[in-house]
Coordinates of C-alpha atoms in Angstrom, one line a residue:
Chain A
X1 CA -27.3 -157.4 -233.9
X2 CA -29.8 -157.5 -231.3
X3 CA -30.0 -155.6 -227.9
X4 CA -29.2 -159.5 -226.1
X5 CA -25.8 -159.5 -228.2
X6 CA -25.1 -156.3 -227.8
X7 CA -25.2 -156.6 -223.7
X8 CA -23.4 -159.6 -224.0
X9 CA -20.4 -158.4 -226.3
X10 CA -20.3 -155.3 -224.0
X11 CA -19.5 -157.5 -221.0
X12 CA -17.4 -159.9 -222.6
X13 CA -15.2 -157.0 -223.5
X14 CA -15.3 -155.3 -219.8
X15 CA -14.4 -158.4 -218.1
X16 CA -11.4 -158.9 -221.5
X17 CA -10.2 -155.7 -220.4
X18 CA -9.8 -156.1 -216.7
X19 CA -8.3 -159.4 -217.1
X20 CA -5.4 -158.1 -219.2
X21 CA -5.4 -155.4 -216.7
X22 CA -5.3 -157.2 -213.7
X23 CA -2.2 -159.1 -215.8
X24 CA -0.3 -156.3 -216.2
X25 CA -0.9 -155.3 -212.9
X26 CA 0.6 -158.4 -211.6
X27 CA 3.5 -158.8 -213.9
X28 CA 4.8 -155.0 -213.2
X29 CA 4.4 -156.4 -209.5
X30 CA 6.1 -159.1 -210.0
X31 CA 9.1 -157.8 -211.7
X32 CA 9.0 -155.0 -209.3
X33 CA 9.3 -157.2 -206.4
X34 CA 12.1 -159.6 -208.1
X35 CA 14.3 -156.3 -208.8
X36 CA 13.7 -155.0 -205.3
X37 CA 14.8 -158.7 -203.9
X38 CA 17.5 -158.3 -206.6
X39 CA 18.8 -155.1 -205.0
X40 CA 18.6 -155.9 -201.7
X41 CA 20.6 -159.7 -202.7
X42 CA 23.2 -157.0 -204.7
X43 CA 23.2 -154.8 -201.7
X44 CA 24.2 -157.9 -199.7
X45 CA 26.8 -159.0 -201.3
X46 CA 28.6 -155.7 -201.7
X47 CA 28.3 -155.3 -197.8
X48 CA 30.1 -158.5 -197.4
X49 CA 32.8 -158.0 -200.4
X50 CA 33.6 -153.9 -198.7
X51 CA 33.6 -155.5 -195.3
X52 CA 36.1 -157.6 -196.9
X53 CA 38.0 -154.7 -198.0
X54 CA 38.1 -153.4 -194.7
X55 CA 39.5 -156.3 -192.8
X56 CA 42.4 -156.4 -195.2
X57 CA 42.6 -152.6 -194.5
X58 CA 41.6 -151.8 -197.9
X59 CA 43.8 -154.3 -200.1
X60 CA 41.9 -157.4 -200.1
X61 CA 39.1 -156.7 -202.8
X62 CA 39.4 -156.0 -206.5
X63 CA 36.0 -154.7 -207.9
X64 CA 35.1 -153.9 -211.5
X65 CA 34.8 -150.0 -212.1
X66 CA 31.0 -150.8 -213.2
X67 CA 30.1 -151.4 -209.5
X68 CA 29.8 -147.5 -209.4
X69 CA 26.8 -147.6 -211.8
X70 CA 25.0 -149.9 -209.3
X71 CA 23.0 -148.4 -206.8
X72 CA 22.9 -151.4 -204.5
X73 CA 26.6 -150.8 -204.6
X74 CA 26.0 -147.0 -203.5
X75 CA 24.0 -148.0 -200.9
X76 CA 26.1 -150.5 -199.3
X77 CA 28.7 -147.7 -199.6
X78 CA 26.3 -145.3 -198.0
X79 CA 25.3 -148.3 -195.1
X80 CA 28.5 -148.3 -194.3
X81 CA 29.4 -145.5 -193.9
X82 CA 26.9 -144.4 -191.6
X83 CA 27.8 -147.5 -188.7
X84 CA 31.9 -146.7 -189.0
X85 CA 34.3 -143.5 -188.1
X86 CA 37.9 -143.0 -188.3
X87 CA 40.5 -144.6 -190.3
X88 CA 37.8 -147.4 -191.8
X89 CA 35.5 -144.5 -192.5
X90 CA 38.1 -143.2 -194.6
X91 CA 38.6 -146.1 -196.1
X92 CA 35.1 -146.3 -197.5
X93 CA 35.8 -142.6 -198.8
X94 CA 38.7 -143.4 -200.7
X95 CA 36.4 -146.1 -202.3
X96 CA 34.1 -143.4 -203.1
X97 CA 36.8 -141.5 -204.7
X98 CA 38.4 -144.0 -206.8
X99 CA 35.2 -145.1 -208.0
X100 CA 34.2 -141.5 -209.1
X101 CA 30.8 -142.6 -206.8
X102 CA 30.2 -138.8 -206.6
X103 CA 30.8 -137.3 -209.3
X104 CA 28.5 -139.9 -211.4
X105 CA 25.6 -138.7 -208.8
X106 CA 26.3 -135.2 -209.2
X107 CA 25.7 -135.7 -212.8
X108 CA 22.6 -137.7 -212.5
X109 CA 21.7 -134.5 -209.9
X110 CA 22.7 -132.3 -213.2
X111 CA 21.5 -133.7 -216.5
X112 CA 18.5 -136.4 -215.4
X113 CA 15.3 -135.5 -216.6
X114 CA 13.9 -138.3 -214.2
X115 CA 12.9 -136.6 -211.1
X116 CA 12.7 -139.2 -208.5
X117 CA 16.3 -140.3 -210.3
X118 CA 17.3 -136.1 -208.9
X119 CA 16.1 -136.5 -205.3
X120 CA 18.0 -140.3 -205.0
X121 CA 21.3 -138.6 -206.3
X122 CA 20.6 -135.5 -203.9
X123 CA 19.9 -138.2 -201.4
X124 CA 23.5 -139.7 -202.1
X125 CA 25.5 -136.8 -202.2
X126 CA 23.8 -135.8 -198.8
X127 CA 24.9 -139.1 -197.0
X128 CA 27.9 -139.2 -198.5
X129 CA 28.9 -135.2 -197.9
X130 CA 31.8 -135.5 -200.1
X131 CA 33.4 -132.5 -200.6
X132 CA 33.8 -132.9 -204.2
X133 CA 30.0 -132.4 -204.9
X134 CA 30.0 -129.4 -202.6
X135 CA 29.8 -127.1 -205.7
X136 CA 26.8 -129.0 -207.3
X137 CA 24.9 -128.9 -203.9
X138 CA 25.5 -125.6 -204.0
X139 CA 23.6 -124.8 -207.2
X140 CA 20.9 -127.3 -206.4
X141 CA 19.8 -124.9 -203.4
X142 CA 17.7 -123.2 -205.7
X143 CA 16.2 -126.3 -207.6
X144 CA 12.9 -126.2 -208.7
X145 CA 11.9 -129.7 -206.3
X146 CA 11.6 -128.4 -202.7
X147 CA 12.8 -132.4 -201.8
X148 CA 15.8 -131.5 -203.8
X149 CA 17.2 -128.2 -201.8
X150 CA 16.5 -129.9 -198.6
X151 CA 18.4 -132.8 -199.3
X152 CA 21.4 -130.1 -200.7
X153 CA 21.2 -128.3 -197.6
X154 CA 21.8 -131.3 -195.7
X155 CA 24.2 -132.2 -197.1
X156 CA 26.1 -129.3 -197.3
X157 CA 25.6 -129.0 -193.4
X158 CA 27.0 -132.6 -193.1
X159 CA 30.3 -131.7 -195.0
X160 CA 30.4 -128.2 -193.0
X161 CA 30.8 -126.3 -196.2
X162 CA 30.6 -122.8 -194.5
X163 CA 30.2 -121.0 -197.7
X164 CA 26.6 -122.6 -198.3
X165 CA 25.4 -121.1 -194.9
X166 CA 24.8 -117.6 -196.5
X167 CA 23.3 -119.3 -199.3
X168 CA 20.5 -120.9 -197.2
X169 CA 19.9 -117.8 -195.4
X170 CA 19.3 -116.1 -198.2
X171 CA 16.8 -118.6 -199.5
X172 CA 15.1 -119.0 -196.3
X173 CA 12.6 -115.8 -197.2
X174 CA 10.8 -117.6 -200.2
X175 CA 10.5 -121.0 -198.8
X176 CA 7.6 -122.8 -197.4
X177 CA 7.3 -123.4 -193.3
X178 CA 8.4 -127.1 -194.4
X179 CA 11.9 -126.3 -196.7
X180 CA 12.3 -123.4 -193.7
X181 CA 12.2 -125.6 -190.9
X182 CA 14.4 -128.1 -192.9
X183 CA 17.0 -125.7 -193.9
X184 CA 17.0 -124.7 -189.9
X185 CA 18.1 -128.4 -189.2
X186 CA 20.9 -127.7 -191.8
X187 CA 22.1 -124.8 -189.6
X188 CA 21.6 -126.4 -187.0
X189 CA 24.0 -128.9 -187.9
X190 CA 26.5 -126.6 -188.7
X191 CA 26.9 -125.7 -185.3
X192 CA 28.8 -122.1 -184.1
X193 CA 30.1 -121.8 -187.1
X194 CA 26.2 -121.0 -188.4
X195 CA 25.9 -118.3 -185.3
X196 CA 27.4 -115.0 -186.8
X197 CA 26.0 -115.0 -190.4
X198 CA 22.3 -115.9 -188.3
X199 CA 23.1 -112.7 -186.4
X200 CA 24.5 -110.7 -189.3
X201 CA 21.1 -112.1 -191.5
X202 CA 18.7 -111.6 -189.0
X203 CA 20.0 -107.4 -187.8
X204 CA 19.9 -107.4 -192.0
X205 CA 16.2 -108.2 -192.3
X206 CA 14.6 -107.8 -189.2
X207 CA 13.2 -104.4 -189.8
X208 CA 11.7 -105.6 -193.6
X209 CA 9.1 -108.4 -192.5
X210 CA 11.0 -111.1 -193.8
X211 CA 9.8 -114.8 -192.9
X212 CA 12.9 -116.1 -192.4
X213 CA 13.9 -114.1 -189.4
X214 CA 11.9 -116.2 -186.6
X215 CA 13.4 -119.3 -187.9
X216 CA 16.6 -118.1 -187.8
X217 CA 16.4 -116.8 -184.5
X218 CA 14.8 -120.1 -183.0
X219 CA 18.1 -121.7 -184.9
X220 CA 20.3 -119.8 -182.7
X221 CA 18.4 -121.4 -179.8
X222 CA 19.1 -124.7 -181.1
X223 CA 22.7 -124.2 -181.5
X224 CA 23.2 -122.9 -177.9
X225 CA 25.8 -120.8 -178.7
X226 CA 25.8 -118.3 -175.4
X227 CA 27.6 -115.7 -177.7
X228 CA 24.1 -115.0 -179.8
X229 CA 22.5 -114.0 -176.4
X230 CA 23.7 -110.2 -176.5
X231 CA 22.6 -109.7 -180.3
X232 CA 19.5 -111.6 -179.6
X233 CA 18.7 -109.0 -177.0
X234 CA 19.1 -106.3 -178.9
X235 CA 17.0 -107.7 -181.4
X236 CA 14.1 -108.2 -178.7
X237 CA 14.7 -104.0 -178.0
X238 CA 14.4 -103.2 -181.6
X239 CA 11.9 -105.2 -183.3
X240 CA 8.5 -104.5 -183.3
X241 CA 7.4 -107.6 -185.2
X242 CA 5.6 -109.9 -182.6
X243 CA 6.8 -112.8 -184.3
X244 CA 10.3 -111.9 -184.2
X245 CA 10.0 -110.5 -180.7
X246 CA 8.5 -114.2 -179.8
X247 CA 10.9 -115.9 -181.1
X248 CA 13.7 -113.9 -179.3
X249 CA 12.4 -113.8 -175.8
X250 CA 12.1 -118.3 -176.9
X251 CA 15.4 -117.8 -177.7
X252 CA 17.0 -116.0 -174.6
X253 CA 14.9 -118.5 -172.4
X254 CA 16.7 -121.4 -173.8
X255 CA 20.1 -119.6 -174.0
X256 CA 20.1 -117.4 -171.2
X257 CA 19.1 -114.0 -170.5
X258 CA 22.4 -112.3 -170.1
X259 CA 23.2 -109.0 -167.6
X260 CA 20.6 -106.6 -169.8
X261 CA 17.1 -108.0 -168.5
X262 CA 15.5 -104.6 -169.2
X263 CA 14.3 -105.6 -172.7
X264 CA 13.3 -109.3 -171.4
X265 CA 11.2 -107.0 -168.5
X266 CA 9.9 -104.7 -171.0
X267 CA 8.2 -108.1 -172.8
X268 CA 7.1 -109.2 -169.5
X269 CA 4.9 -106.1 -169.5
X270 CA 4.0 -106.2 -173.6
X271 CA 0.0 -106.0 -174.1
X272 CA 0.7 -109.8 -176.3
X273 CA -0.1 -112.8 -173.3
X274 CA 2.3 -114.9 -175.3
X275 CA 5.0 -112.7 -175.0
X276 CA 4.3 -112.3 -171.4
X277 CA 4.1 -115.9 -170.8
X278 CA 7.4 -116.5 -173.0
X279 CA 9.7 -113.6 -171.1
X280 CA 8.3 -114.4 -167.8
X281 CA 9.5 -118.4 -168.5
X282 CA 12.8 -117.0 -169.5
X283 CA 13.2 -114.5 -166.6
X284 CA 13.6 -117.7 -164.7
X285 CA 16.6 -118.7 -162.5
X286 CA 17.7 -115.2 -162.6
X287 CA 19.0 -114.0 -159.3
X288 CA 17.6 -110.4 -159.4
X289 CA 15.6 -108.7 -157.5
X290 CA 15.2 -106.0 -160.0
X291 CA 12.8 -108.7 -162.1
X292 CA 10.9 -109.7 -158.9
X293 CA 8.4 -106.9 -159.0
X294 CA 7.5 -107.7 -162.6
X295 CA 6.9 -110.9 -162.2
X296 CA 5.4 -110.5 -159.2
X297 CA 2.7 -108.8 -161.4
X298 CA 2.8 -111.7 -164.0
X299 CA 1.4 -113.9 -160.7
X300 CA -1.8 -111.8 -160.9
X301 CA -2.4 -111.9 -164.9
X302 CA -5.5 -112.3 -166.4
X303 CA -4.1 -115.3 -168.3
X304 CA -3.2 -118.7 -167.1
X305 CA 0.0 -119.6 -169.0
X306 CA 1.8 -115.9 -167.7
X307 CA 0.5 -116.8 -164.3
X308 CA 2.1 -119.8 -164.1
X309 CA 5.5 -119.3 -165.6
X310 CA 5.3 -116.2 -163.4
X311 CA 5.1 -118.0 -160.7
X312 CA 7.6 -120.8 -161.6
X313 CA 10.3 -117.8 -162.4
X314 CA 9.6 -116.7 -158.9
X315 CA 9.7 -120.2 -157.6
X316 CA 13.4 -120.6 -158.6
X317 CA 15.2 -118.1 -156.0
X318 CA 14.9 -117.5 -152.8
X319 CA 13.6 -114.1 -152.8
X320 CA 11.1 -115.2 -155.4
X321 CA 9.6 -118.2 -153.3
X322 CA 8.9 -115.9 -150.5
X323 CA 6.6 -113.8 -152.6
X324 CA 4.8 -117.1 -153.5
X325 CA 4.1 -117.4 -149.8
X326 CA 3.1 -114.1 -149.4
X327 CA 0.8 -114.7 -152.3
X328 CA -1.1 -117.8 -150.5
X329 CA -2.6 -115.0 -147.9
X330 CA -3.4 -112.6 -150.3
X331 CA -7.2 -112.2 -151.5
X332 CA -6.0 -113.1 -155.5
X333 CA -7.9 -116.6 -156.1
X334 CA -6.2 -117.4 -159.7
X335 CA -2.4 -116.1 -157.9
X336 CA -2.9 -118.3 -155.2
X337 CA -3.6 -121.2 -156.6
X338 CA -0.5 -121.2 -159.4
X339 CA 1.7 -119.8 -156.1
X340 CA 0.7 -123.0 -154.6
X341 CA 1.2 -125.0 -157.7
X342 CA 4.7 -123.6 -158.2
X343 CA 5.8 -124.0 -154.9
X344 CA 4.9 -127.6 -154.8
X345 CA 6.6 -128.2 -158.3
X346 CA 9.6 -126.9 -156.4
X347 CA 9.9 -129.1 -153.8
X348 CA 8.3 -126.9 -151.3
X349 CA 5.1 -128.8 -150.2
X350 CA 7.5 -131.7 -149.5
X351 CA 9.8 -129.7 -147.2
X352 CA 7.2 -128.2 -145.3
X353 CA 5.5 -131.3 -144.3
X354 CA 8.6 -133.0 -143.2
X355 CA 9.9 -130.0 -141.1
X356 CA 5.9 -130.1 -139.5
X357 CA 6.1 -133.3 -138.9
X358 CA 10.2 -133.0 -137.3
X359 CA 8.3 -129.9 -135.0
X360 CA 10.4 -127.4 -136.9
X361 CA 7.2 -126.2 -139.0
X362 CA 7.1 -122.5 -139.4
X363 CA 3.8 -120.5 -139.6
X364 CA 3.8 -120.2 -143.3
X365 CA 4.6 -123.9 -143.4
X366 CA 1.5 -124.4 -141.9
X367 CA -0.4 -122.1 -144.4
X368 CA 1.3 -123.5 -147.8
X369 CA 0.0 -127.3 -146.7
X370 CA -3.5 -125.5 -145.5
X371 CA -3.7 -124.3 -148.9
X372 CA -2.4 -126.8 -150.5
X373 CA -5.1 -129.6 -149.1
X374 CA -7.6 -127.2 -149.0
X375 CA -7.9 -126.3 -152.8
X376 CA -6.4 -129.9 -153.8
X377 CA -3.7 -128.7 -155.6
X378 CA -1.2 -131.2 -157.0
X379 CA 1.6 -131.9 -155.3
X380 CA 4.8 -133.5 -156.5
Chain B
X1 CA 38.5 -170.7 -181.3
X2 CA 36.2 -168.4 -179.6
X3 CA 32.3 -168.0 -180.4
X4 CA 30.7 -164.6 -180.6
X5 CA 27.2 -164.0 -180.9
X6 CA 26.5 -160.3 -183.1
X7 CA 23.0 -159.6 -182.0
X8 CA 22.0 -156.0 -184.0
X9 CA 18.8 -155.7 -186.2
X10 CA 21.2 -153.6 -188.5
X11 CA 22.4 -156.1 -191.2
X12 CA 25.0 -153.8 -192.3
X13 CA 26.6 -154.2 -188.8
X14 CA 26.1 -158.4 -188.2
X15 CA 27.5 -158.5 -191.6
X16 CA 30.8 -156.4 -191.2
X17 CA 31.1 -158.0 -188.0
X18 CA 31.2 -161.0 -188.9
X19 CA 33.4 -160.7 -191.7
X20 CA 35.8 -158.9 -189.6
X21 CA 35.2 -161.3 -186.6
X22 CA 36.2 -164.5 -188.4
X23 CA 39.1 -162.7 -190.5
X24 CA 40.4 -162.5 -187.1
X25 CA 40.0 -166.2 -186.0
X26 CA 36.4 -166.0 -184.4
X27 CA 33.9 -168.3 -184.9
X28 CA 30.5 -165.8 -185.0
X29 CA 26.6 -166.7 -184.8
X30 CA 24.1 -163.2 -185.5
X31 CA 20.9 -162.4 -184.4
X32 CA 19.0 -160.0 -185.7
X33 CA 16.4 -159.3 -182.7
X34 CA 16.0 -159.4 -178.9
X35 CA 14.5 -162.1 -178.6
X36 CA 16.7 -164.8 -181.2
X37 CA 19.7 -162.9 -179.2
X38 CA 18.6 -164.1 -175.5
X39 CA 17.8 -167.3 -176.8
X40 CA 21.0 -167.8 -178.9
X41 CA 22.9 -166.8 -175.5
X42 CA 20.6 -169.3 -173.4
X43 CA 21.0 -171.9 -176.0
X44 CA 24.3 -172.3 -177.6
X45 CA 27.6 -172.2 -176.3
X46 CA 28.8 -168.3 -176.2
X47 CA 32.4 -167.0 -175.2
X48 CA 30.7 -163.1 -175.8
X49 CA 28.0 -161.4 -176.8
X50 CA 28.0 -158.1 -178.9
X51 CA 24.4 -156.9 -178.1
X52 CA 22.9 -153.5 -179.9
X53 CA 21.0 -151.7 -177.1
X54 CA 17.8 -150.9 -179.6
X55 CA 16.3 -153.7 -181.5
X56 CA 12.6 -155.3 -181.8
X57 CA 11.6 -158.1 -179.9
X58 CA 13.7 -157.3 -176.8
X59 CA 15.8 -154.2 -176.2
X60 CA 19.4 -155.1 -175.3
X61 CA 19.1 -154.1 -171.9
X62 CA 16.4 -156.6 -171.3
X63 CA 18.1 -159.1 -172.9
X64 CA 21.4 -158.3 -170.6
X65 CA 19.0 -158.2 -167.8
X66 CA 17.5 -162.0 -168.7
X67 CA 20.7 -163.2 -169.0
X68 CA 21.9 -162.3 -165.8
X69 CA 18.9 -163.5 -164.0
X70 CA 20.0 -166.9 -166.1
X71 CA 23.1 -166.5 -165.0
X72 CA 25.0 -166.2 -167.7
X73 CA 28.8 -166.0 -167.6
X74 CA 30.4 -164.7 -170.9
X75 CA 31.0 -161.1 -171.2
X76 CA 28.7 -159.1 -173.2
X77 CA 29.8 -155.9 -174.9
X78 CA 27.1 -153.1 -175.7
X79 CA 27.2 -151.7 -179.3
X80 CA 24.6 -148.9 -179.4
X81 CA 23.8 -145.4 -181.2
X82 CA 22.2 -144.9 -178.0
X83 CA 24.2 -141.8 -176.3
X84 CA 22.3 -141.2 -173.0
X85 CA 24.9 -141.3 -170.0
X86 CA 21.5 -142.8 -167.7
X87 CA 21.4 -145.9 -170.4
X88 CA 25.0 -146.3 -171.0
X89 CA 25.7 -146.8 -166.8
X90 CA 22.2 -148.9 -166.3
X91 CA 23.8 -151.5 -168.8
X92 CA 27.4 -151.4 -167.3
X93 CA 25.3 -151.2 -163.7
X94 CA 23.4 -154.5 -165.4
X95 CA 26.8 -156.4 -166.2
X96 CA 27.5 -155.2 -169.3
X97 CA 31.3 -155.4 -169.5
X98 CA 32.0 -153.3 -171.8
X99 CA 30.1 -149.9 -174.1
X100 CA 30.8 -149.2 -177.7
X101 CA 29.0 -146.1 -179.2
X102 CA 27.8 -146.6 -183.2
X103 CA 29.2 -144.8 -185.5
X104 CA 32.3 -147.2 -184.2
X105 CA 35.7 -148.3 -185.5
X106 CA 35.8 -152.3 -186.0
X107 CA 39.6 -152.6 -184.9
X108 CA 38.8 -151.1 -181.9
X109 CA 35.6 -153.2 -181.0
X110 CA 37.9 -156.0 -181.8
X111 CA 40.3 -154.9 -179.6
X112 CA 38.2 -154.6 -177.2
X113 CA 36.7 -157.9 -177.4
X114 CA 40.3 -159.3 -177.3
X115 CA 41.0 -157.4 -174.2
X116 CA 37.2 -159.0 -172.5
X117 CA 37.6 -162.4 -173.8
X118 CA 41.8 -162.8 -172.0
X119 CA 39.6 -161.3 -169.1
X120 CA 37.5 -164.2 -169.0
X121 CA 39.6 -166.5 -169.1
X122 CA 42.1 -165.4 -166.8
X123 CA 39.6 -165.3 -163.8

C-alpha cells in the first residue's frame, strides 16, 4: 500500500467516523426533543383532566393508578399546586395521597442509583412538602449531593417540620458558603418558630469558632423576630470573633437595638472600621443622648463608611442634627462634608432654603446652604 | 353567555381557568402575553378580562392603562403574585375593578367575577 492510499484510507475513515457521529448526535437530539415535546403534551393534558377534577370538586375524573409513575403527571400536580390555596389546594393533596405521589418519590430519593433521578425526587418532595416524606427529608440532610440537602431542607421548611430545624443547625458547621446560605433560606422560612433553637445554637458555639454562627445570626435578622434582639446583644458583649461580632451589630441594626446600647457603643469604638461603620448604622433612630457623643466621634473617623453612617445616625434626632450643624463650622474637612451630606439626605437643605426664602432663615440656615453650594454637595 | 378573556403567561393558570370558566357557563378566550391580551381586549368582543399583572410583552398594568386610554368598558380583574400594596392600589387607581393575589382559590375568583359581571350590567 502506498503512502497516496494510505492518506486517502486515513481520511475516508475520519470523515466515516464523524458522519456516524454527527448521526448519532442528531438522532439522541431528536428523540430528546420528541420526548421533551412529549412531556410537555402529557403535562398538558393532565393540567386540563385535574382542572377537571377540581371543577367537579374532586369527583369528576377517574385516572388510572399508573399516572403516578409519570412525571408529567407530577409536575402538573406540582403546577398546580403552586397557583391554588385552600379547599382546591387540598384537593390536589388528597390526589397526592391516593396516588401514593410521595411515597413513590421518596423511594426513588432512597434506592435510585441515578443521581439526577435523586435531586428530581428531592425536587418533588420539596414542592410538594407532604408531610408523609418528612422522615426521608430528614435523613437526606446529610446526603452525599450538596443539591440533595438543600432541596431537603426546603422542603422541610415548606411543611414547617420543626424537628428538622435542629438538624440543619447542626449541619450548618461543615457545609460550604453555598448549602449555608441555602439552609439560611430554609430557616428563614420557618419563621419564629426557627428563633430559639438559632439562639440556643448560636450561645452553644459561639465561643468554639464555628462557621455556622454568623449565618445564623444574620438568619435571625431575616426573620425579624424583635425577641432575638436581647440574646443577640449579649452575644455582641461576649464574643470576640469579629465575624460573629459583625454579624450581630448587622443584626441589631436590622432588628433594633433594644434599651442596652452599651455593647452596640462599645463596637462603635472597636479598633475594626467595619464594625464601626456597622454599629454606628445601627445606633440610628435611637433617641439617646447617651450615644450622641460616640457618634459624634464616628463623624471625625479616619474612614469614610463610619463617617457617614455616623453622621446619618446623628441626622435622625433632633439632638443629633444639631451636632451636624455644629459640625459645618468646625475646622474637620472630611466631618463637614458627610455633616452636610447627611443633613441634606434628611431633608434639611430643602427646609432651610424654603424657610430663607419665607424670611424665616436662621443663621445656621444660612451656613448649611453656604456649605452646601460651596463644596457642591448633593442635595436631595 | 358571557366572554372572558384569561390573559397570564402561566399555562397552568389559562388552563384551569378556563376549564373552570366554561364548567360554569363562560365562554373564555386566553392570552398568554401583554401584548395578545390588549389586543384580544381591543379586538373582540369582551364582557371581562382576568389580566396577570407580570407577563412579557406588556405588563398588566400597561395593558389596563391602554385600555382605558381606548376606552374600554368591561371590568377587568387583576390576578397577580405581585403583593406590593403601591402596585396593587395603582391598578385599582388605573380601573382595575377588582385584585386577586396568586396562590388563589378558583371558586372565589369566580365568584368574584359573578359579583363584577351583575355589576356591569346593572349600571
Amino acid at each position: 500500500m502506498t503512502g497516496l492510499e494510505i492518506l486517502r484510507l486515513t481520511v475516508i475513515l475520519i470523515f466515516a467516523s464523524n458522519a456516524v457521529l454527527l448521526t448519532v448526535l442528531l438522532t439522541y437530539k431528536g428523540l430528546n426533543r420528541r420526548r421533551t415535546l412529549a412531556h410537555a403534551r402529557r403535562r398538558s393534558a393532565y393540567i386540563a383532566v385535574l382542572s377537571q377534577h377540581l371543577s367537579a370538586s374532586g369527583e369528576g375524573v377517574r385516572l388510572g393508578k399508573r399516572v403516578a409513575e409519570d412525571e408529567a403527571f407530577l409536575d402538573a400536580v406540582i403546577d398546580l399546586r403552586t397557583v391554588l390555596v385552600g379547599q382546591e389546594a387540598s384537593e390536589i393533596t388528597d390526589l397526592v395521597d391516593r396516588y401514593g405521589i410521595s411515597e413513590q418519590q421518596a423511594a426513588k430519593l432512597d434506592d435510585s442509583r441515578n443521581v439526577g433521578q435523586r435531586l428530581r425526587a428531592a425536587v418533588a418532595l420539596a414542592e410538594l412538602a407532604d408531610e408523609s416524606a418528612a422522615h426521608v427529608l430528614l435523613d437526606h440532610l446529610t446526603d452525599k449531593e450538596p443539591e440533595i440537602r438543600i432541596q431537603c431542607a426546603r422542603g422541610l421548611a415548606r411543611m414547617r417540620w420543626t424537628p428538622a430545624i435542629g438538624v440543619i443547625l447542626k449541619q450548618l458547621e461543615h457545609e460550604t458558603p453555598w448549602v449555608r446560605s441555602r439552609f439560611a433560606d430554609s430557616l428563614i422560612t420557618f419563621g419564629p418558630s426557627a428563633t430559639w433553637p438559632l439562639i440556643a445554637y448560636i450561645k452553644s458555639n459561639h465561643r468554639l469558632g464555628n462557621r455556622g454562627v454568623p449565618t445564623a445570626i444574620r438568619t435571625l435578622a431575616a426573620i425579624g423576630d424583635p425577641e432575638a434582639i436581647g440574646p443577640t446583644i449579649e452575644i455582641l458583649d461576649d464574643a470576640n470573633d469579629i465575624e460573629i461580632q459583625l454579624a450581630a451589630v448587622e443584626t441589631l441594626g436590622v432588628l433594633g437595638v433594644g434599651p442596652d446600647i452599651y455593647p452596640i457603643e462599645k463596637a462603635a469604638r472597636s479598633e475594626d472600621w467595619r464594625l464601626r461603620a456597622k454599629a454606628s448604622k445601627a445606633l440610628s433612630g435611637i433617641n439617646d443622648e447617651a450615644i450622641l457623643p460616640t457618634l459624634a466621634i464616628g463623624l471625625h473617623d479616619i474612614n469614610w463608611w463610619v463617617r457617614r453612617n455616623a453622621a446619618g445616625a446623628l441626622a435622625s434626632t433632633l439632638q443629633g442634627r444639631e451636632i451636624l450643624y455644629s459640625t459645618i463650622l468646625g475646622d474637620d474637612a472630611h466631618a463637614r462634608d458627610a455633616a452636610a451630606e447627611a443633613l441634606a439626605d434628611a431633608g434639611e437643605v430643602i427646609a432651610a432654603r424654603e424657610r430663607i426664602a419665607n424670611g424665616l432663615g436662621a443663621t445656621r440656615d444660612f451656613d448649611l446652604i453656604e456649605y452646601v453650594e460651596g463644596r457642591k454637595v448633593l442635595t436631595t | 353567555m358571557p366572554r372572558i378573556l384569561v390573559a397570564d403567561d402561566t399555562e397552568t393558570i389559562r388552563m384551569l381557568l378556563s376549564v373552570a370558566l366554561q364548567a360554569e357557563g363562560y365562554s373564555v378566550v386566553t392570552a398568554p402575553n401583554g401584548s395578545e391580551a390588549y389586543s384580544t381586549g381591543i379586538e373582540q368582543k369582551i364582557d371581562l378580562a382576568i389580566l396577570d399583572h407580570l407577563m412579557p410583552g406588556l405588563l398588566g398594568l400597561e395593558v389596563l392603562e391602554k385600555w382605558v386610554a381606548e376606552g374600554i368598558t368591561f371590568p377587568v380583574i387583576m390576578l397577580s403574585g405581585v403583593d406590593e400594596e403601591a402596585t396593587v392600589l395603582e391598578c385599582l387607581r388605573m380601573g382595575a375593578t377588582d385584585f386577586v393575589r396568586k396562590p388563589f382559590r378558583v371558586n372565589e375568583l369566580i365568584a368574584r367575577i359573578s359579583l363584577a359581571l351583575s355589576r356591569q350590567h346593572s349600571i
